[in-house]
Short mmCIF file of C-alpha atoms and ligand atoms in Angstrom, two decimals:
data_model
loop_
_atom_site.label_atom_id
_atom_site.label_comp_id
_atom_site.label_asym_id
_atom_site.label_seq_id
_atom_site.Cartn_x
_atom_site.Cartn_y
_atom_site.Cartn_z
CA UNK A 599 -26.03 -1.12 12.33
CA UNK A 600 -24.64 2.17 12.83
CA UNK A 601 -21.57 3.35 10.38
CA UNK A 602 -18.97 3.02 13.48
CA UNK A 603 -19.95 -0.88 13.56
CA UNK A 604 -19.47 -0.68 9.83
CA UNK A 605 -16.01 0.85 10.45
CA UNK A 606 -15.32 -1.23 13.11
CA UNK A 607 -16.25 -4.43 11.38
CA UNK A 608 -14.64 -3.74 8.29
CA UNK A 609 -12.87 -6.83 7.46
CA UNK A 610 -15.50 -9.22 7.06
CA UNK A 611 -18.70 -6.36 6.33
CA UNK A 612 -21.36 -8.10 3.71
CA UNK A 613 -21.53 -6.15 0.35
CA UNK A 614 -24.91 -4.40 0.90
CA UNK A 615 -23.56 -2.92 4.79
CA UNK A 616 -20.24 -1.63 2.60
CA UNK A 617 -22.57 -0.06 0.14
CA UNK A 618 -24.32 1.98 3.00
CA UNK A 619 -21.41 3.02 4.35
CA UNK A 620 -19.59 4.03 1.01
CA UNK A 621 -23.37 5.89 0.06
CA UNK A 622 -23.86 7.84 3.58
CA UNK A 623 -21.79 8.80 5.78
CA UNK A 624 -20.36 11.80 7.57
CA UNK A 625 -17.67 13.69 8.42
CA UNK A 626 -17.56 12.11 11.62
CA UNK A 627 -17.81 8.92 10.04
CA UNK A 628 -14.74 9.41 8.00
CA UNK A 629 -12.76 11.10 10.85
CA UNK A 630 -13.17 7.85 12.75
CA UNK A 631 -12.15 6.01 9.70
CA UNK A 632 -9.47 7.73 8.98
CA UNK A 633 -8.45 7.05 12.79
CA UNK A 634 -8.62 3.58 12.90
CA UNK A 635 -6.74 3.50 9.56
CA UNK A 636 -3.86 5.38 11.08
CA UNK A 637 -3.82 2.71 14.39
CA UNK A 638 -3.68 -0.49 11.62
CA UNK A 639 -0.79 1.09 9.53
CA UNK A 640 0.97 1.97 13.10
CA UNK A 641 0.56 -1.37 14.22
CA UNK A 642 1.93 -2.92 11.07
CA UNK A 643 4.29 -0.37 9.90
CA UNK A 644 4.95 2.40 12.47
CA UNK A 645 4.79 5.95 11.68
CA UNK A 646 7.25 4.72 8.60
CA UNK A 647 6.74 6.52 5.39
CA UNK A 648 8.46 4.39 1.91
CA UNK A 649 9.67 6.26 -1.05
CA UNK A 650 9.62 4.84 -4.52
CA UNK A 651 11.55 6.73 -6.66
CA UNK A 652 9.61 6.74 -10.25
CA UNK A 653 11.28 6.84 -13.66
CA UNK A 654 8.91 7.23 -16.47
CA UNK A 655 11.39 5.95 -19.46
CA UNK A 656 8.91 6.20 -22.14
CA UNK A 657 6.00 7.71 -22.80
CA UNK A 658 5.21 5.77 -26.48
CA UNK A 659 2.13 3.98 -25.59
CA UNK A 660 0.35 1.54 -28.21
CA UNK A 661 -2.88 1.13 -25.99
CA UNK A 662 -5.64 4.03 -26.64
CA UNK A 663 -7.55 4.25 -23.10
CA UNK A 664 -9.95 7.23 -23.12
CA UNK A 665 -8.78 8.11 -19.72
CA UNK A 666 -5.14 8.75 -20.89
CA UNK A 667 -3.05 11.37 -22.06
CA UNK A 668 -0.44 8.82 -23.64
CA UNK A 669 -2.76 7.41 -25.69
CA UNK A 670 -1.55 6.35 -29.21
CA UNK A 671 -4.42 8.57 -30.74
CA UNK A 672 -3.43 11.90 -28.77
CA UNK A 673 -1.19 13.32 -32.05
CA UNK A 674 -0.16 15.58 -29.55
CA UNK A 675 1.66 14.20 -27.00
CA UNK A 676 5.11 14.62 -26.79
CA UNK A 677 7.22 11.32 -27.18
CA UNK A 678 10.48 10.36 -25.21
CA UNK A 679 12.13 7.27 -24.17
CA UNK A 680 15.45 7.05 -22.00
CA UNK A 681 18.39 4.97 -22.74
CA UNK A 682 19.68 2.61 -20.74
CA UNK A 683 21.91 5.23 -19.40
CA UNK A 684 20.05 7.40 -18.78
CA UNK A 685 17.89 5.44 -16.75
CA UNK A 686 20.87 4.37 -14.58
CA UNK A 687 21.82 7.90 -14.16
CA UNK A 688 18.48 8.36 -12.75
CA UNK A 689 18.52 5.77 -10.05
CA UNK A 690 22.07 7.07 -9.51
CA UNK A 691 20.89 10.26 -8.19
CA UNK A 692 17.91 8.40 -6.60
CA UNK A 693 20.01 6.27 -4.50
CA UNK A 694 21.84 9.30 -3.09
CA UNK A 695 19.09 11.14 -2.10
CA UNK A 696 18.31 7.60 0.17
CA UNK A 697 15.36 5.63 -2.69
CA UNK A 698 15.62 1.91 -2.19
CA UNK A 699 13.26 1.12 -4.42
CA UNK A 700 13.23 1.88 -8.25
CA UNK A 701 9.93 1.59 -10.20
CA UNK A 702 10.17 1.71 -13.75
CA UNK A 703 7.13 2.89 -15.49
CA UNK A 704 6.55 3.63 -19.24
CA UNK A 705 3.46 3.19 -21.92
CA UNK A 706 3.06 0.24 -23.66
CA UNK A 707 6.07 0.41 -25.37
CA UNK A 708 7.61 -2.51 -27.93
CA UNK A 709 10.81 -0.97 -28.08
CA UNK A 710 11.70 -2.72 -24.89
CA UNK A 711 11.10 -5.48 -25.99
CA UNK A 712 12.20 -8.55 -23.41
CA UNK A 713 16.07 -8.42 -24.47
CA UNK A 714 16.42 -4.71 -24.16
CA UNK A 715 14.02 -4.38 -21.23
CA UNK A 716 16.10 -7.39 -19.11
CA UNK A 717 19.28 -5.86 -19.73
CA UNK A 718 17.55 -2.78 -18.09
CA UNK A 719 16.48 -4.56 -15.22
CA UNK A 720 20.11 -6.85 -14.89
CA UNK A 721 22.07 -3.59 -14.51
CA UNK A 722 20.12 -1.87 -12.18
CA UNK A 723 19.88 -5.08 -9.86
CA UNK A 724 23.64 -5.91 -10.19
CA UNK A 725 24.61 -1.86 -9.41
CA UNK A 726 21.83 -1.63 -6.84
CA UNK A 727 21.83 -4.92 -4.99
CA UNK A 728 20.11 -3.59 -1.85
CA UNK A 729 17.11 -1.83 -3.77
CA UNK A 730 14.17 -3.45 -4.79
CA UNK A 731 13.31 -3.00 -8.81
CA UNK A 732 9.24 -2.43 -9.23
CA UNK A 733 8.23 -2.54 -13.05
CA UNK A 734 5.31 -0.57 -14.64
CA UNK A 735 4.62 -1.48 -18.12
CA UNK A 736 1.14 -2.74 -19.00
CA UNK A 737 0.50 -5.76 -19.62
CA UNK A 738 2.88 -8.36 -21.24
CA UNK A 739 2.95 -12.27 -21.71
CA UNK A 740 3.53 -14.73 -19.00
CA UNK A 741 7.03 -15.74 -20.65
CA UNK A 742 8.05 -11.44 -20.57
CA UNK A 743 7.18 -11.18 -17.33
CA UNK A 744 9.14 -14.44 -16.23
CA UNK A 745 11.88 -13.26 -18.20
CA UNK A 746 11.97 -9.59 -16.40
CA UNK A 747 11.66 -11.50 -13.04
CA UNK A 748 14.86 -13.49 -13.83
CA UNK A 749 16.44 -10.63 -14.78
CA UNK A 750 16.08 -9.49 -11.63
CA UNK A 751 12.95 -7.32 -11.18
CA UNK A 752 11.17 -8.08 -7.51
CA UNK A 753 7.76 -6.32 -7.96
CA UNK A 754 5.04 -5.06 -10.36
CA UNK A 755 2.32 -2.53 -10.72
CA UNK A 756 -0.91 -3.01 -12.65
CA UNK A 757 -3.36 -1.29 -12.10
CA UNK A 758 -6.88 -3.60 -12.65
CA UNK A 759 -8.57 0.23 -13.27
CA UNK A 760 -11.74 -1.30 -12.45
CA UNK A 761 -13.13 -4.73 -11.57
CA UNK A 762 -16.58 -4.20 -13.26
CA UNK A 763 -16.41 -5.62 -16.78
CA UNK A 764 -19.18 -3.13 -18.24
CA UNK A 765 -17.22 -0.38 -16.81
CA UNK A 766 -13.85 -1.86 -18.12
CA UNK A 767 -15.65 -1.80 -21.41
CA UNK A 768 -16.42 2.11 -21.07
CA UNK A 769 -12.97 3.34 -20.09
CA UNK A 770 -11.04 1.11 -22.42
CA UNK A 771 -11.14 0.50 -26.66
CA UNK A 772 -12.61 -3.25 -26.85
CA UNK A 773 -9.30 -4.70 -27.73
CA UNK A 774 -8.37 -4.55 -24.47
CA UNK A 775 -10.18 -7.08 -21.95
CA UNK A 776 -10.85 -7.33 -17.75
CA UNK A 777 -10.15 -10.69 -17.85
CA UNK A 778 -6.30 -10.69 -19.84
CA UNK A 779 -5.64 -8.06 -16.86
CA UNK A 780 -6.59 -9.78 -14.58
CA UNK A 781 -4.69 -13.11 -15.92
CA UNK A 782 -1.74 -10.64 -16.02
CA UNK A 783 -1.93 -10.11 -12.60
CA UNK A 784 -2.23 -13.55 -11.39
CA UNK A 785 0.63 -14.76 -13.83
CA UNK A 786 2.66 -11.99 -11.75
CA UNK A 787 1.44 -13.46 -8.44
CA UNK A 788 2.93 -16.74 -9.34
CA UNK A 789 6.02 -15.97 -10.93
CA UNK A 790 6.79 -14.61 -7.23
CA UNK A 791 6.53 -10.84 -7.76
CA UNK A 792 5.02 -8.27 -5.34
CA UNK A 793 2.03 -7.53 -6.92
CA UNK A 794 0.29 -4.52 -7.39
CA UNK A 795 -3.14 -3.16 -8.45
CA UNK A 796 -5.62 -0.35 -8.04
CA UNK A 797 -8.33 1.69 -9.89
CA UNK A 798 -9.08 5.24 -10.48
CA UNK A 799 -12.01 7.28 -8.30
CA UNK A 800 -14.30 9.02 -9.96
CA UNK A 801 -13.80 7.55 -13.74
CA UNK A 802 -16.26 8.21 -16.15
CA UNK A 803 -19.09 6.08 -15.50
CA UNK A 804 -18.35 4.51 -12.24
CA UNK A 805 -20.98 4.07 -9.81
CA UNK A 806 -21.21 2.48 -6.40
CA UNK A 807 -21.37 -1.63 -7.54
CA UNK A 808 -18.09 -0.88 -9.21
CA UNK A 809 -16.27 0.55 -6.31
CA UNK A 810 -17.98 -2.61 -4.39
CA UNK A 811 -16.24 -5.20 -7.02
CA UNK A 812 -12.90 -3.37 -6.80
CA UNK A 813 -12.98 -3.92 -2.85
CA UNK A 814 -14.21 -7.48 -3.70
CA UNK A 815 -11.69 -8.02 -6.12
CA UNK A 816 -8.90 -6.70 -3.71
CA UNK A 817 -10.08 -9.05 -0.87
CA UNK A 818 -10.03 -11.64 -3.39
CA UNK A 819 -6.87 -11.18 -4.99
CA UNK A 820 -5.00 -9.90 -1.65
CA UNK A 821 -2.52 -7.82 -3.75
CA UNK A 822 0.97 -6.50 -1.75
CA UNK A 823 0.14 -2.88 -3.07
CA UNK A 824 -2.57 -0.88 -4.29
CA UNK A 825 -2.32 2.19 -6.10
CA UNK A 826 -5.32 4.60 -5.93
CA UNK A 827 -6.05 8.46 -6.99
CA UNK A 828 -8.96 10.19 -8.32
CA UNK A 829 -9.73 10.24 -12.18
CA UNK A 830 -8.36 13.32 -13.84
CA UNK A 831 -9.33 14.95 -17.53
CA UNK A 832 -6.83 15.45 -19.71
CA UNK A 833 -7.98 17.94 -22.52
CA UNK A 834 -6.71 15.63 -25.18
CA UNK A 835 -8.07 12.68 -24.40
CA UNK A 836 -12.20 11.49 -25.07
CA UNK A 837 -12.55 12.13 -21.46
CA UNK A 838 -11.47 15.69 -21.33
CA UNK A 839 -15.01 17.43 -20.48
CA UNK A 840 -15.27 14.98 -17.76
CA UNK A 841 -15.68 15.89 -13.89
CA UNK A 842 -12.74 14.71 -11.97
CA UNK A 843 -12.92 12.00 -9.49
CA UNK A 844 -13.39 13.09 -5.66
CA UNK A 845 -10.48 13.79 -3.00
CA UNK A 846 -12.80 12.97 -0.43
CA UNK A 847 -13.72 9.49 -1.73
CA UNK A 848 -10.28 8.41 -2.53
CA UNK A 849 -9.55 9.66 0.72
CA UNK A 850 -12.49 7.11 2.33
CA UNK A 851 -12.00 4.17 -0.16
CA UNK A 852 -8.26 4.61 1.29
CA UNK A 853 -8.99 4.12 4.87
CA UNK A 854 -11.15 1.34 3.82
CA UNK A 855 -8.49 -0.49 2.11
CA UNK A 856 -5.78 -0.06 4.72
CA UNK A 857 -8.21 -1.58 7.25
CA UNK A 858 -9.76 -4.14 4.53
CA UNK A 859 -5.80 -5.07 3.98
CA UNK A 860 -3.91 -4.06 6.86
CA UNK A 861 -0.70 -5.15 5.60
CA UNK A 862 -0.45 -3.31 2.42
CA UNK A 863 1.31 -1.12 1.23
CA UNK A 864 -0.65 2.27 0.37
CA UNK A 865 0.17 5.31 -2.05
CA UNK A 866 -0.60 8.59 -1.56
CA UNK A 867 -0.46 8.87 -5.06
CA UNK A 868 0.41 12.17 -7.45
CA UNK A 869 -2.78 12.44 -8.66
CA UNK A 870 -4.35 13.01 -5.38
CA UNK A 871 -1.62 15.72 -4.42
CA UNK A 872 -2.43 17.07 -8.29
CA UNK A 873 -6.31 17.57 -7.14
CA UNK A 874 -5.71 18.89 -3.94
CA UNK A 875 -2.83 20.60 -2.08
CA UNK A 876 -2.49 18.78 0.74
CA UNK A 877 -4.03 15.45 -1.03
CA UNK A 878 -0.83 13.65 -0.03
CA UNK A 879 -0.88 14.64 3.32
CA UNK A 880 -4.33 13.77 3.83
CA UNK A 881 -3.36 10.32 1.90
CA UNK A 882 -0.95 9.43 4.95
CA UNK A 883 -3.47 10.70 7.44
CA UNK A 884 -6.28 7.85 5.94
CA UNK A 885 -3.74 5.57 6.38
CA UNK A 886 -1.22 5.48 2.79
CA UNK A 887 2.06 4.48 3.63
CA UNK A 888 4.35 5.11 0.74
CA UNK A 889 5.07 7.75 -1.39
CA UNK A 890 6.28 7.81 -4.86
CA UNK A 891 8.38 11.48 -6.04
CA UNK A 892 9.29 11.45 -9.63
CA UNK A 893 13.24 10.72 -10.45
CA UNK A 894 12.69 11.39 -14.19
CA UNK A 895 15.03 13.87 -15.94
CA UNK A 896 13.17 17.51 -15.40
CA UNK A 897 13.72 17.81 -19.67
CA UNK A 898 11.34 14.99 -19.71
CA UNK A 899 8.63 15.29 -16.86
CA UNK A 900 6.15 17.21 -19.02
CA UNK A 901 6.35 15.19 -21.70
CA UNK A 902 4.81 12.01 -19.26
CA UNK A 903 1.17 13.40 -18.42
CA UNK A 904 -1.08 11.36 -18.04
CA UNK A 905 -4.20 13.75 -17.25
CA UNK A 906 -3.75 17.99 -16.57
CA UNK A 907 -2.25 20.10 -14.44
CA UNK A 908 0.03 17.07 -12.93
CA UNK A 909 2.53 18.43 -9.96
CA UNK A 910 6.19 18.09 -9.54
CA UNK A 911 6.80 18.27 -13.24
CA UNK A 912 9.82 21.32 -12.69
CA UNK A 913 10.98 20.11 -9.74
CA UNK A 914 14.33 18.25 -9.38
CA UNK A 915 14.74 15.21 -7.47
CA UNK A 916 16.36 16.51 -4.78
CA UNK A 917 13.97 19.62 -4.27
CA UNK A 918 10.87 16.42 -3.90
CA UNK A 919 12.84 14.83 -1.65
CA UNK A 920 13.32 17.97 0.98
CA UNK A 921 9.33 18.72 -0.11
CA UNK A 922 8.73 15.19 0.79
CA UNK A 923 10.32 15.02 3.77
CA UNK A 924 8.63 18.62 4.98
CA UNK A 925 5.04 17.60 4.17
CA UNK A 926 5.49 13.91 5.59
CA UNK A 927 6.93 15.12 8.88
CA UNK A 928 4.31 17.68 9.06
CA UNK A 929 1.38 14.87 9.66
CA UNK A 930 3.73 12.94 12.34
CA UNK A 931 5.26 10.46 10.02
CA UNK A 932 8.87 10.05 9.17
CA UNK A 933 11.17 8.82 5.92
CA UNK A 934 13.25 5.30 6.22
CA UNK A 935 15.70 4.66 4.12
CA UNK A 936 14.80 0.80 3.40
CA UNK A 937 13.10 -0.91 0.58
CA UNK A 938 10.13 -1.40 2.21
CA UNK A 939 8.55 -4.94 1.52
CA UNK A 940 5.04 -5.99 2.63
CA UNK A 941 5.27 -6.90 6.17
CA UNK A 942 4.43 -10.56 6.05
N1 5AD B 1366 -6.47 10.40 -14.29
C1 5AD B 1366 -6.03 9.72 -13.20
N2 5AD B 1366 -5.24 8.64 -13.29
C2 5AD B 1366 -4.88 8.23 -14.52
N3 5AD B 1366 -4.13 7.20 -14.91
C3 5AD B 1366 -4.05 7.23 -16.27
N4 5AD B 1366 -4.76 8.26 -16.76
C4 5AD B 1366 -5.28 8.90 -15.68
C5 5AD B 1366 -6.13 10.02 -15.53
N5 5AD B 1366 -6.59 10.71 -16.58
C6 5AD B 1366 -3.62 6.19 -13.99
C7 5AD B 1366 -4.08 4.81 -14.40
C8 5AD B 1366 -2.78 4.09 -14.72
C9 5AD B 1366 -1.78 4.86 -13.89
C10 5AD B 1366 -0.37 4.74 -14.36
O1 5AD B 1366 -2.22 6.19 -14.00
O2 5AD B 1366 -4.76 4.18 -13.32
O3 5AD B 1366 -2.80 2.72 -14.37
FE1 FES B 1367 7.76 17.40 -5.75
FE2 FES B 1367 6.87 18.66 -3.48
S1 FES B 1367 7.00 16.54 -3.92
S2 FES B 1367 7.92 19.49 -5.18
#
């Protein structure tokens, strides 16, 4: 089997044939990858690009992951959570520069707690009917997560990180488990929420069977998003003397996911346009669909880093969007103005 029947066969390839092709192949390989990634987006979704606009409200975390810069142990992060104004002021300005979908994203924070974090949510969905409400905050219990959803919240990203247990166990302190992630993520599938997951490239320790469970795992679980982006080192963090992850791998594992899940919607996510210049662009061109500029205050943008050297952290809203718009029309895709649900 050559790696074009690989590519070409994608949807239904048996572990071991993925693992060659993830292990060797070239850059003609991933060109034609990469191709017929950008025909199964087109045929779903056009040359359509989504915007999320992302509000990082807090960045108190009570989890420790080694990977993180929010981690409760780093003494020196700096600590910030919006009001509920000012988190309505953000998606003010976000809905005039054209964002139809809000996702709110924060550390494990207890401060919004159900009460405070609904009344969030019930605003925002009875200002913004039209615009779809993602949340972002770890995991919480079944009843929280029902409770957000009546509130009003439509989808929510959490990440799985990575669907190897061993490896879960390297990147994570051992109160925190695989398989209550996991349960977190099916009690989100059927409460009725969009659902999305995703894992870091390049983490500390990960090797080829782990990238092979993640794909299983996404097959399995058939999530409506999945977010993706190399590993980076922040210098406070156990990880910090850590190689970061690879462009060009979370460029392939993209491709593969678009055509493994042709239907879903993609990321070209910040941390992949914080390791490389063009990362985004290339992102779209492996088949990522959506795009996610921050709509945080600028006061607080520095204060949310989650590994080094993170872009857009100066920029305005406004000056992202025009960037957006610039580097997204400059690989032959355009902006709508639309919420953007999976295509069912
Ligand atoms: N490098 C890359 N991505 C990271 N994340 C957290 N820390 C890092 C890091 N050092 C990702 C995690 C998390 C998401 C919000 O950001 O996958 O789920
Ligand atoms: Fe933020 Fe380019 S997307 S400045």
């Amino acid at each position: 089997m050559t790696n074009r029947d690989r590519i070409d066969g994608l949807a239904a390839l048996p572990r071991e044939e993925l693992r060659e092709l993830l292990s060797h192949h070239s850059d003609e390989d991933s060109a034609y990858l990469f191709y017929k990634a950008r025909a199964a987006r087109e045929r779903v979704y056009g040359k359509a690009v989504y915007l999320r606009g992302l509000i990082e409200f807090s960045s108190h975390c009570k989890n420790d992951c080694y990977y993180c810069g929010l981690r409760r142990s780093n003494a020196n992060a700096a600590r910030y959570r919006l009001s509920q104004a000012e988190i309505l002021d953000c998606c003010a300005q976000g809905y005039a520069l054209g964002f139809r979908t809000f996702v709110l994203q924060s550390g494990e924070d207890p401060y919004y707690h159900d009460a405070r974090m609904a009344a969030i949510v019930l605003e925002i969905r009875q200002t913004y009917p039209d615009c779809a409400i993602t949340l972002s905050l770890g995991e919480r219990s079944r009843e929280s997560l029902q409770a957000l959803f009546d509130a009003g919240a439509d989808r929510y990203l959490l990440r799985h990180e990575t669907a190897n247990a061993a490896h879960y166990a390297r990147l994570h302190p051992p109160e925190l488990r695989l398989s209550s992630r996991v349960e977190c993520l099916r009690d989100l599938r059927d409460i009725g929420y969009q659902v999305g997951c995703g894992f870091m490239v390049g983490s500390p320790g990960q090797t080829i069977d782990c990238l092979l469970d993640d794909l299983a795992f996404l097959a399995e679980f058939q999530p409506d998003m999945v977010g993706i982006g190399p590993f980076l080192p922040h210098k406070e963090t156990p990880f910090a003397n850590e190689r970061a992850g690879s462009v060009e791998t979370t460029l392939f594992l993209l491709g593969i996911i678009r055509l493994l899940l042709p239907r879903v919607l993609l990321p070209a996510t910040t941390a992949l346009g914080t390791a490389s210049p063009l990362g985004r662009e290339k992102g779209l061109l492996a088949g990522a669909n959506v795009i996610m500029p921050n709509l945080s205050p600028v006061a607080v943008r520095k204060k949310y880093m989650l590994y080094d050297g993170k872009i857009c952290t100066g920029e305005e809203a406004a000056e992202c969007r025009n960037c957006l718009q610039r580097r997204v029309e400059s690989v032959g895709c355009s902006i709508v103005t639309s919420r953007g649900d999976p295509a069912r």
